[in-house]
Amino acid sequence: MTHISVEDVSFGYTASPVVRNTSFTVEKGEYVGVIGPNGSGKSTLLQLILGLYEPDKGTIELFGQPSRAFVDRERVGYVAQDVTENTKEMPITVEEVVLMGRFPHAGFGRVGSDDRRRTREALRTVGIDHLAGRKITKLSGGQRQRTYIARALASEADLLVLDEPTVGVDAESIEDFFDLLDRLNDDGMTILLVEHDIEAVLEHTGRVLCLNRTLYFDGPPGAFVDSDALERAYGIETQRGEVTP
Amino acid sequence: MTPSPTSTLTIASVDGLVVPSVTGLPTGAIGWLIDRWSDLLSAVGDAAGIEMLQYGFMHRAFLVGVLIAVMAPLIGTFLVHRQLALIGDALAHTAFAGVAVGLFVNAVLGTGISPYLTAVVVAMIAALAIELISEVTDAYNDVSMAIVLSTGFALGAVLISLNAGGLAVGINQYLFGNLATVSRSNAMILIGLFLVVTLVVGTTYKQLLYVTFDETAARVAGLNVPWYNRIMTMLTAMVVVGAMQIMGVILVAAMLVVPVAGAAQLARSFREALLASIILAELAVLVGITLSFQYEATAGGTIVLVAVALYVGAVLLGKVQSNRKTVGDIHATAEEQTAD
């Protein structure tokens, strides 16, 4: 089953497009990494897929429905770019944040014991159930990131969309985090990951999309290494691993 | 303007049709509640020998104060954590224009509409305007907010001066609030606003929380964010007008902000924060009204000063708490590591 379908999409906030003539599909159970230099339109592409903007040209579908009119919202879990550095001093606990994943299920009704049970389960899956009562602003970047993954799990999402989730997270936590994503993917979760760490994408994902306004490469990590897509997309002579995007 | 204390089901004739008055029954019930509240406070006053509880206007002042101290921080908690505290101030100043419209209309047409009703209408229109401006410009900016604020206040000032033959006399009560002028009908208006505000927040609590915490994720989760933003500002308009009676235009926004800021120092969860802000606001209102009666000081100012004192206390307590917690966290982390 096709989870994401992007067909000949162009989009710009102003007259000059940020995303140009881009097409690809993501099937159920795939683990896809999106890489590209800063300002290459990666985050914009994610937001288009999530239906936050209307493309100027082309069509985007989520689970076979137009993304702007997509209704099964609980199927998509989104971890935004700045979650690890959220400085807002709002008093809210980890459990309260994860419980939000149940809100689309509850609608205007009350959250029940089943919702709380699933919240607990999600916290256990990502390994932070001991932090349930902790204030979110007191967490480390890595712990916060897990909180948002747990929210997606609580929502019973089968597509996880992550926008640079490792910014501001220490090296050891990053490794654990990618192990967690591997596990979730093994359990059948479809993952679309925008990430600046090319090494990590090549090591963990099953497919690489290399983007700089338009698609430069779409294929398995092995083929990407052998291609010259990286040099062309980043527009510099470079060796893999030395890119500082 | 005193409505009949026992306005039961009245019959009104509209276009030849005889229909029961829509407002008859609810106002009857609300009036009954106000009477019972009065009885209760009288009894407490007699039993404990509290002088101020002998006065009917103090009964109503406490009733209005207690309700304000629930709904102001209830809405304020959502506003403050979206960094929208200024909206309360802007709407209060436009509500002042609404008061002026009401007084103006009454003076010109000889009607007896409560200025608080016109204030609700004008403040709600301003709330919608603020929302529309922010949706078009894609941001709540302090410039447009400042423009709405000053336009409202200027409009109020002009309307009042145009009709100066007696209008300016009673204006202080709207600017600074007044305990003694909480009439029965104004108390009823406030109870009506209170019911609407608590019912709407009760039904949309989850959605409002989601939008407050993470607007983008809320949109991804399929919430109609602009719609909830509109609800939020409309409720703010209602709270502001309701609280204006004793707080006054100039200080009303403080009730939306100060108890919430204090609660944020102490609370871990959002629910705790809501509860703590209501407790702080109740303390401020009860102590403030009492002091204001004893020393014949203005109620709004006294309440705000008490609220600020509570805020300072909360900040200090929060510091002590977090110091203790940091030490606790170090122990907890050590335990976790040994457990691994």
XYZ file of C-alpha atoms in Angstrom:
585
model
C 0.000 0.000 0.000
C 1.247 3.462 -0.896
C 1.515 5.723 2.164
C 2.888 8.839 0.464
C 2.568 9.814 -3.140
C 4.187 12.997 -4.436
C 3.558 13.702 -8.097
C 5.299 16.449 -10.038
C 5.037 18.891 -7.141
C 6.276 22.486 -7.219
C 5.887 24.986 -4.411
C 7.256 28.390 -3.409
C 6.473 30.836 -0.611
C 7.280 33.606 -3.078
C 7.638 33.573 -6.860
C 10.792 31.424 -6.820
C 10.001 27.785 -6.076
C 11.505 26.022 -3.057
C 10.435 22.616 -4.350
C 10.483 21.955 -8.086
C 8.985 19.115 -10.183
C 9.458 16.517 -7.470
C 7.923 13.052 -7.693
C 8.270 9.943 -5.528
C 6.183 7.467 -3.587
C 6.739 5.826 -0.205
C 5.270 2.364 0.354
C 4.090 0.828 3.603
C 6.972 -0.299 5.802
C 9.678 1.691 3.993
C 12.363 3.657 5.847
C 13.271 6.660 3.715
C 15.898 9.275 4.512
C 15.794 12.711 2.925
C 19.086 14.596 2.736
C 20.120 17.859 1.126
C 21.934 21.098 1.924
C 20.437 23.839 4.112
C 17.595 25.643 2.380
C 17.135 22.796 -0.102
C 13.413 22.569 0.611
C 13.506 19.424 2.770
C 11.353 20.790 5.582
C 9.006 22.455 3.104
C 8.561 19.147 1.315
C 7.595 17.489 4.614
C 5.096 20.232 5.374
C 3.599 19.850 1.904
C 3.263 16.115 2.484
C 1.577 16.758 5.831
C -0.940 19.003 4.095
C 0.113 22.205 5.837
C 0.502 23.944 2.465
C -1.180 23.581 -0.902
C 1.326 22.804 -3.692
C 1.429 25.315 -6.550
C 1.562 22.438 -8.999
C 1.178 18.668 -8.802
C -0.625 16.399 -6.349
C 0.245 14.920 -2.967
C -1.580 12.012 -1.414
C -1.439 10.441 2.046
C -2.828 6.921 2.229
C -4.527 7.531 -1.114
C -6.284 10.740 -0.036
C -5.311 14.301 -1.050
C -3.031 15.486 1.777
C -4.897 18.774 2.275
C -8.192 16.959 2.799
C -6.736 13.926 4.564
C -8.946 12.873 7.466
C -7.293 9.867 9.167
C -4.967 12.240 10.965
C -4.098 9.839 13.770
C -2.240 7.664 11.225
C 0.510 10.263 10.839
C 2.985 11.042 13.612
C 5.002 14.212 13.145
C 8.134 15.159 15.041
C 8.954 18.781 14.254
C 12.365 20.338 13.789
C 12.660 22.363 16.959
C 11.207 19.903 19.472
C 14.584 19.320 21.075
C 15.151 22.990 21.700
C 11.634 24.018 22.666
C 12.309 26.831 25.085
C 8.692 27.626 25.880
C 8.374 27.461 29.676
C 4.983 25.816 29.660
C 4.124 23.616 32.626
C 3.174 20.279 31.081
C 4.270 16.738 31.853
C 5.626 14.076 29.511
C 2.477 12.037 30.032
C 0.225 14.976 29.148
C 2.144 15.496 25.896
C 1.985 11.833 24.913
C -1.717 11.710 25.778
C -2.254 14.330 23.046
C -1.694 11.490 20.596
C -5.022 10.109 21.808
C -6.913 13.371 21.250
C -7.833 12.660 17.601
C -9.361 9.383 18.827
C -11.275 11.006 21.672
C -12.656 13.949 19.658
C -14.818 16.032 22.000
C -15.221 13.114 24.412
C -13.155 12.463 27.489
C -9.925 10.488 27.393
C -10.543 7.149 29.045
C -8.588 4.375 30.717
C -7.850 2.791 27.330
C -6.245 6.051 26.172
C -4.146 6.188 29.341
C -3.095 2.567 28.917
C -1.935 3.182 25.331
C -0.088 6.282 26.506
C 1.756 4.204 29.114
C 2.565 1.550 26.504
C 3.957 4.161 24.114
C 6.137 5.586 26.903
C 7.469 2.089 27.647
C 8.193 1.386 23.970
C 10.442 4.420 23.690
C 11.930 3.726 27.138
C 10.912 6.809 29.083
C 8.029 5.521 31.209
C 9.996 6.481 34.330
C 9.803 10.130 33.170
C 6.011 10.210 32.734
C 5.433 12.725 35.527
C 8.427 14.906 34.660
C 7.926 18.435 33.332
C 8.815 18.438 29.631
C 11.061 21.486 29.924
C 13.244 19.558 32.396
C 14.110 16.854 29.846
C 17.241 16.516 27.746
C 16.988 16.875 23.969
C 17.060 13.123 23.486
C 14.363 12.470 26.056
C 12.170 15.141 24.546
C 12.546 13.610 21.113
C 11.414 10.256 22.505
C 8.397 11.960 24.036
C 7.245 13.087 20.595
C 7.850 9.642 19.113
C 5.759 8.238 21.962
C 3.002 10.704 21.107
C 2.993 9.357 17.544
C 2.883 5.779 18.868
C 0.032 6.609 21.246
C -1.852 7.986 18.288
C -1.387 4.551 16.607
C 0.354 6.194 13.669
C 1.660 3.906 10.943
C 3.602 6.697 9.246
C 6.254 8.596 11.172
C 7.494 11.878 9.685
C 10.559 13.392 11.354
C 12.194 16.729 10.560
C 15.860 16.818 11.654
C 15.114 15.143 14.995
C 18.736 14.918 16.137
C 19.520 18.636 16.256
C 20.785 19.481 19.748
C 20.977 15.868 20.911
C 24.197 14.395 22.321
C 26.045 11.724 20.311
C 25.205 8.767 22.533
C 21.490 9.596 22.565
C 21.537 9.946 18.773
C 22.794 6.388 18.432
C 20.068 5.080 20.770
C 17.538 7.122 18.852
C 18.425 5.566 15.498
C 18.283 2.128 17.114
C 14.761 2.990 18.283
C 13.739 4.024 14.746
C 15.225 0.758 13.399
C 13.131 -1.195 15.890
C 9.954 0.706 15.025
C 10.610 0.137 11.335
C 11.144 -3.585 11.979
C 7.711 -3.597 13.621
C 6.193 -2.233 10.423
C 6.296 1.555 10.917
C 6.789 3.564 7.718
C 9.373 6.275 8.362
C 10.185 9.433 6.425
C 13.197 11.114 7.997
C 14.765 14.444 7.069
C 18.280 14.393 8.493
C 21.469 16.419 8.048
C 23.691 13.568 9.236
C 24.317 11.787 5.915
C 26.307 8.983 7.546
C 23.364 8.100 9.788
C 20.931 8.104 6.875
C 23.179 5.825 4.827
C 23.651 3.475 7.768
C 20.058 3.154 8.923
C 17.572 3.859 6.131
C 16.619 1.574 3.273
C 16.333 4.334 0.724
C 17.835 7.764 0.191
C 16.205 10.829 -1.356
C 18.757 13.544 -2.116
C 17.079 16.873 -2.540
C 18.100 20.369 -3.497
C 14.890 22.037 -4.629
C 14.457 19.119 -6.978
C 15.255 15.417 -6.593
C 18.891 14.501 -7.381
C 18.773 10.902 -6.258
C 16.220 8.285 -5.266
C 17.505 4.795 -4.468
C 19.254 2.492 -2.002
C 22.150 3.849 0.113
C 24.714 1.630 -1.667
C 23.871 3.076 -5.077
C 23.887 6.594 -3.619
C 27.481 6.199 -2.426
C 28.566 5.118 -5.885
C 26.759 7.993 -7.592
C 27.804 11.624 -7.919
C 24.408 12.857 -6.637
C 25.864 14.250 -3.425
C 28.375 16.440 -5.247
C 25.786 17.635 -7.718
C 23.140 18.373 -5.060
C 25.497 20.143 -2.688
C 27.292 21.820 -5.580
C 30.762 21.215 -4.149
C 33.656 18.869 -4.630
C 33.555 16.762 -1.517
C 34.070 13.382 -0.032
C 31.316 11.622 1.803
C 31.311 12.537 5.467
C 33.034 15.838 5.067
C 29.935 17.742 4.150
C 28.928 20.341 6.653
C 25.463 21.278 5.535
C -32.392 49.292 36.195
C -33.558 46.468 38.437
C -35.357 43.544 36.835
C -38.154 41.876 38.752
C -36.472 39.531 41.229
C -38.799 36.662 40.383
C -38.947 36.805 36.606
C -40.458 33.417 35.865
C -41.712 32.203 32.511
C -42.992 35.309 30.761
C -45.026 35.308 27.605
C -44.057 37.612 24.762
C -45.937 38.199 21.574
C -43.795 38.222 18.432
C -45.393 38.766 15.014
C -48.721 37.588 16.238
C -47.260 34.361 17.608
C -47.290 33.766 21.313
C -43.948 32.303 22.384
C -42.458 31.870 25.847
C -39.690 34.373 26.451
C -36.337 32.760 25.829
C -34.695 34.569 28.687
C -37.417 34.141 31.284
C -36.553 30.740 32.636
C -32.731 30.989 32.817
C -32.791 34.435 34.446
C -35.315 33.117 36.934
C -33.005 30.261 37.844
C -29.963 32.531 38.015
C -31.878 35.012 40.152
C -32.809 32.201 42.544
C -29.128 31.183 42.765
C -28.093 34.749 43.543
C -30.682 34.889 46.342
C -29.468 31.608 47.860
C -25.854 32.833 47.688
C -26.934 35.996 49.477
C -28.700 33.969 52.163
C -25.595 31.864 52.645
C -23.267 34.831 53.034
C -25.723 36.560 55.397
C -25.827 33.445 57.547
C -22.033 33.170 57.543
C -21.783 36.882 58.333
C -24.223 36.598 61.256
C -22.627 33.460 62.650
C -19.081 34.791 62.454
C -19.952 38.411 63.128
C -18.424 39.694 59.901
C -19.699 43.201 59.304
C -19.135 43.437 55.565
C -21.328 40.398 54.923
C -24.395 42.345 56.091
C -24.489 44.270 52.821
C -26.242 42.957 49.728
C -23.774 44.659 47.390
C -20.897 42.830 49.121
C -22.670 39.520 48.554
C -22.800 40.284 44.860
C -19.225 41.593 44.843
C -17.980 38.328 46.359
C -20.102 36.278 43.954
C -18.752 38.140 40.946
C -15.206 38.004 42.342
C -15.288 34.264 42.986
C -16.518 33.570 39.452
C -13.986 35.934 37.869
C -11.211 34.206 39.778
C -12.199 30.952 38.084
C -12.674 32.095 34.525
C -9.914 34.691 34.194
C -7.010 32.331 34.980
C -8.786 29.521 33.115
C -8.555 31.497 29.878
C -5.359 33.258 30.935
C -3.461 29.967 31.248
C -4.012 29.244 27.564
C -3.217 32.825 26.559
C -0.046 33.212 28.613
C 1.438 29.958 27.348
C 0.867 31.079 23.791
C 2.569 34.390 24.583
C -0.705 36.180 23.893
C -1.110 37.956 27.222
C -1.490 41.300 25.453
C -4.790 40.241 23.862
C -6.581 40.654 27.187
C -5.394 44.225 27.473
C -6.368 45.055 23.889
C -9.834 43.595 24.326
C -10.371 45.384 27.652
C -9.728 48.711 25.981
C -12.126 47.940 23.148
C -14.670 46.822 25.740
C -14.377 50.350 27.119
C -15.517 51.590 23.703
C -18.429 49.185 24.061
C -19.340 50.663 27.430
C -19.248 54.129 25.866
C -21.507 52.939 23.033
C -23.990 51.596 25.572
C -24.009 54.800 27.617
C -24.281 56.845 24.432
C -27.213 54.844 23.085
C -28.962 55.003 26.444
C -28.499 58.758 26.631
C -29.643 59.395 23.068
C -32.507 56.922 22.831
C -33.459 56.891 26.466
C -33.071 53.104 26.649
C -31.801 51.162 29.638
C -29.402 48.640 28.115
C -26.630 47.539 30.451
C -23.361 48.993 29.119
C -21.794 45.619 29.902
C -23.956 44.010 27.237
C -22.815 46.477 24.585
C -19.279 45.972 25.880
C -19.569 42.205 25.304
C -20.766 42.789 21.739
C -18.068 45.332 20.872
C -15.288 43.282 22.504
C -16.370 40.163 20.608
C -16.302 42.082 17.326
C -12.819 43.356 18.213
C -11.787 39.786 19.077
C -12.854 38.612 15.642
C -11.031 41.542 14.063
C -7.811 40.664 15.886
C -8.123 37.067 14.717
C -8.754 38.042 11.120
C -5.814 40.464 11.122
C -3.552 37.761 12.540
C -4.775 35.183 10.014
C -4.162 37.535 7.091
C -0.746 38.677 8.303
C 0.107 35.169 9.540
C 1.182 36.415 12.964
C -0.083 38.039 16.108
C 1.980 41.168 16.135
C 2.113 43.727 18.874
C 1.702 46.546 16.374
C -1.754 45.493 15.213
C -2.657 44.679 18.801
C -1.541 48.138 19.913
C -3.603 49.685 17.125
C -6.743 47.800 18.171
C -6.090 48.754 21.797
C -5.691 52.468 21.177
C -8.535 52.612 18.644
C -10.884 51.104 21.207
C -9.869 53.433 23.970
C -9.909 56.492 21.693
C -13.359 55.611 20.413
C -14.594 55.283 23.987
C -13.082 58.603 25.016
C -14.574 60.436 22.017
C -18.047 58.967 22.435
C -18.068 59.946 26.074
C -16.868 63.510 25.467
C -19.442 63.987 22.669
C -22.165 63.325 25.153
C -20.494 64.921 28.116
C -23.711 66.248 29.665
C -23.536 63.799 32.544
C -21.911 60.801 30.918
C -18.403 61.427 32.177
C -19.654 61.273 35.737
C -20.028 57.513 35.986
C -17.038 56.617 33.860
C -14.616 55.991 36.710
C -16.504 52.881 37.695
C -15.716 51.374 34.299
C -12.101 52.505 34.246
C -11.245 51.339 37.750
C -14.123 49.072 38.696
C -16.382 49.420 41.669
C -17.632 46.928 44.235
C -20.699 48.938 45.161
C -22.075 49.086 41.628
C -22.304 45.343 41.014
C -26.042 45.325 40.443
C -28.207 42.272 40.377
C -28.595 42.424 36.603
C -24.853 42.824 36.107
C -24.264 39.829 38.361
C -26.657 37.896 36.118
C -24.740 38.922 33.006
C -21.564 37.710 34.658
C -23.085 34.362 35.594
C -24.214 33.966 31.988
C -20.696 34.711 30.711
C -19.244 32.350 33.318
C -21.474 29.496 32.156
C -20.564 30.025 28.506
C -16.820 30.272 29.212
C -16.590 27.210 31.478
C -18.823 25.112 29.220
C -16.827 25.933 26.090
C -13.463 25.349 27.783
C -14.821 22.147 29.306
C -15.792 20.801 25.890
C -12.745 21.970 23.945
C -10.087 21.589 26.658
C -8.096 18.981 24.716
C -8.155 20.921 21.482
C -7.215 24.202 23.165
C -4.364 22.480 25.002
C -3.046 20.913 21.793
C -3.170 24.227 19.925
C -1.550 26.044 22.846
C 1.268 23.569 23.214
C 2.156 22.877 19.589
C 0.229 24.645 16.879
C 1.902 22.856 13.959
C 1.389 19.400 15.436
C -2.220 20.360 16.146
C -2.671 21.208 12.477
C -1.051 17.931 11.455
C -3.422 16.154 13.845
C -6.265 17.682 11.859
C -7.443 20.382 14.273
C -8.939 23.489 12.752
C -6.454 25.821 14.416
C -7.887 29.169 13.189
C -11.263 28.110 14.542
C -9.893 27.358 17.997
C -7.958 30.608 17.965
C -11.204 32.446 17.288
C -12.942 30.616 20.134
C -10.078 31.547 22.440
C -10.176 35.280 21.691
C -13.979 35.371 21.871
C -13.846 33.747 25.308
C -11.180 36.254 26.312
C -13.525 39.073 25.311
C -16.254 37.599 27.528
C -13.946 37.163 30.500
C -12.573 40.661 30.177
C -16.007 42.262 30.125
C -17.175 40.084 32.998
C -14.195 40.958 35.135
C -14.339 44.652 34.239
C -17.107 45.289 36.773
C -14.826 45.049 39.742
C -11.384 45.154 38.112
C -11.901 48.080 35.762
C -10.733 48.394 32.153
C -7.190 49.288 33.054
C -6.424 46.429 35.439
C -8.613 43.636 34.140
C -5.879 42.027 32.046
C -3.827 41.486 35.196
C -6.296 38.803 36.299
C -5.566 36.903 33.083
C -1.823 37.057 33.578
C -0.591 37.458 37.163
C -2.134 34.346 38.809
C -1.134 32.286 35.761
C 2.457 33.473 35.931
C 2.547 32.574 39.627
C 1.072 29.128 39.014
C 3.608 28.408 36.263
C 6.340 28.728 38.898
C 4.845 25.958 41.003
C 3.104 23.530 38.667
C 4.522 20.549 36.834
C 1.538 19.591 34.728
C -0.889 21.740 32.802
C -3.790 20.611 34.986
C -1.855 21.585 38.098
C -1.099 24.938 36.497
C -4.789 25.569 35.819
C -5.776 24.594 39.345
C -2.980 26.578 40.998
C -3.780 29.690 38.970
C -7.425 29.503 40.027
C -6.435 29.066 43.688
C -4.071 32.050 43.511
C -6.741 34.143 41.809
C -9.368 33.200 44.412
C -6.978 34.166 47.199
C -6.242 37.469 45.503
C -9.919 38.247 44.965
C -11.131 37.264 48.450
C -8.308 39.004 50.277
C -8.416 41.950 47.864
C -12.158 42.562 48.224
C -11.940 42.280 52.007
C -9.047 44.738 52.249
C -10.727 47.053 49.791
C -13.859 47.120 52.006
C -11.898 47.588 55.236
C -9.688 50.402 53.997
C -12.069 51.877 51.425
C -9.472 51.379 48.699
C -10.318 50.647 45.060
C -11.065 46.936 44.605
C -9.312 46.380 41.270
C -6.047 47.867 42.453
C -6.146 46.049 45.774
C -6.834 42.698 44.120
C -3.989 43.174 41.648
C -1.554 44.161 44.423
C -2.491 41.019 46.391
C -2.127 38.940 43.222
C 1.323 40.370 42.576
C 2.358 39.677 46.174
C 1.203 36.067 45.699
C 3.166 35.923 42.446
C 6.351 37.039 44.192
C 5.702 34.415 46.858
C 5.239 31.771 44.154
C 8.493 32.732 42.450
C 10.408 32.383 45.728
C 8.701 29.088 46.541
C 9.406 27.868 43.011
C 13.109 28.646 43.420
C 13.289 26.689 46.667
C 11.365 23.828 45.070
C 13.539 23.611 41.971
C 16.725 23.707 44.041
C 15.435 20.808 46.081
C 14.350 18.998 42.921
C 17.734 19.370 41.252
C 19.302 17.634 44.194
C 16.565 14.979 43.964
C 17.214 14.548 40.248
C 20.900 13.916 40.833
C 19.996 11.161 43.283
C 17.418 9.738 40.868
C 19.892 9.713 37.962
C 22.451 8.005 40.126
C 19.897 5.348 41.009
C 18.938 4.880 37.364
C 22.548 4.363 36.441
C 23.138 1.806 39.153
C 19.899 0.108 38.111
C 21.233 -0.236 34.559
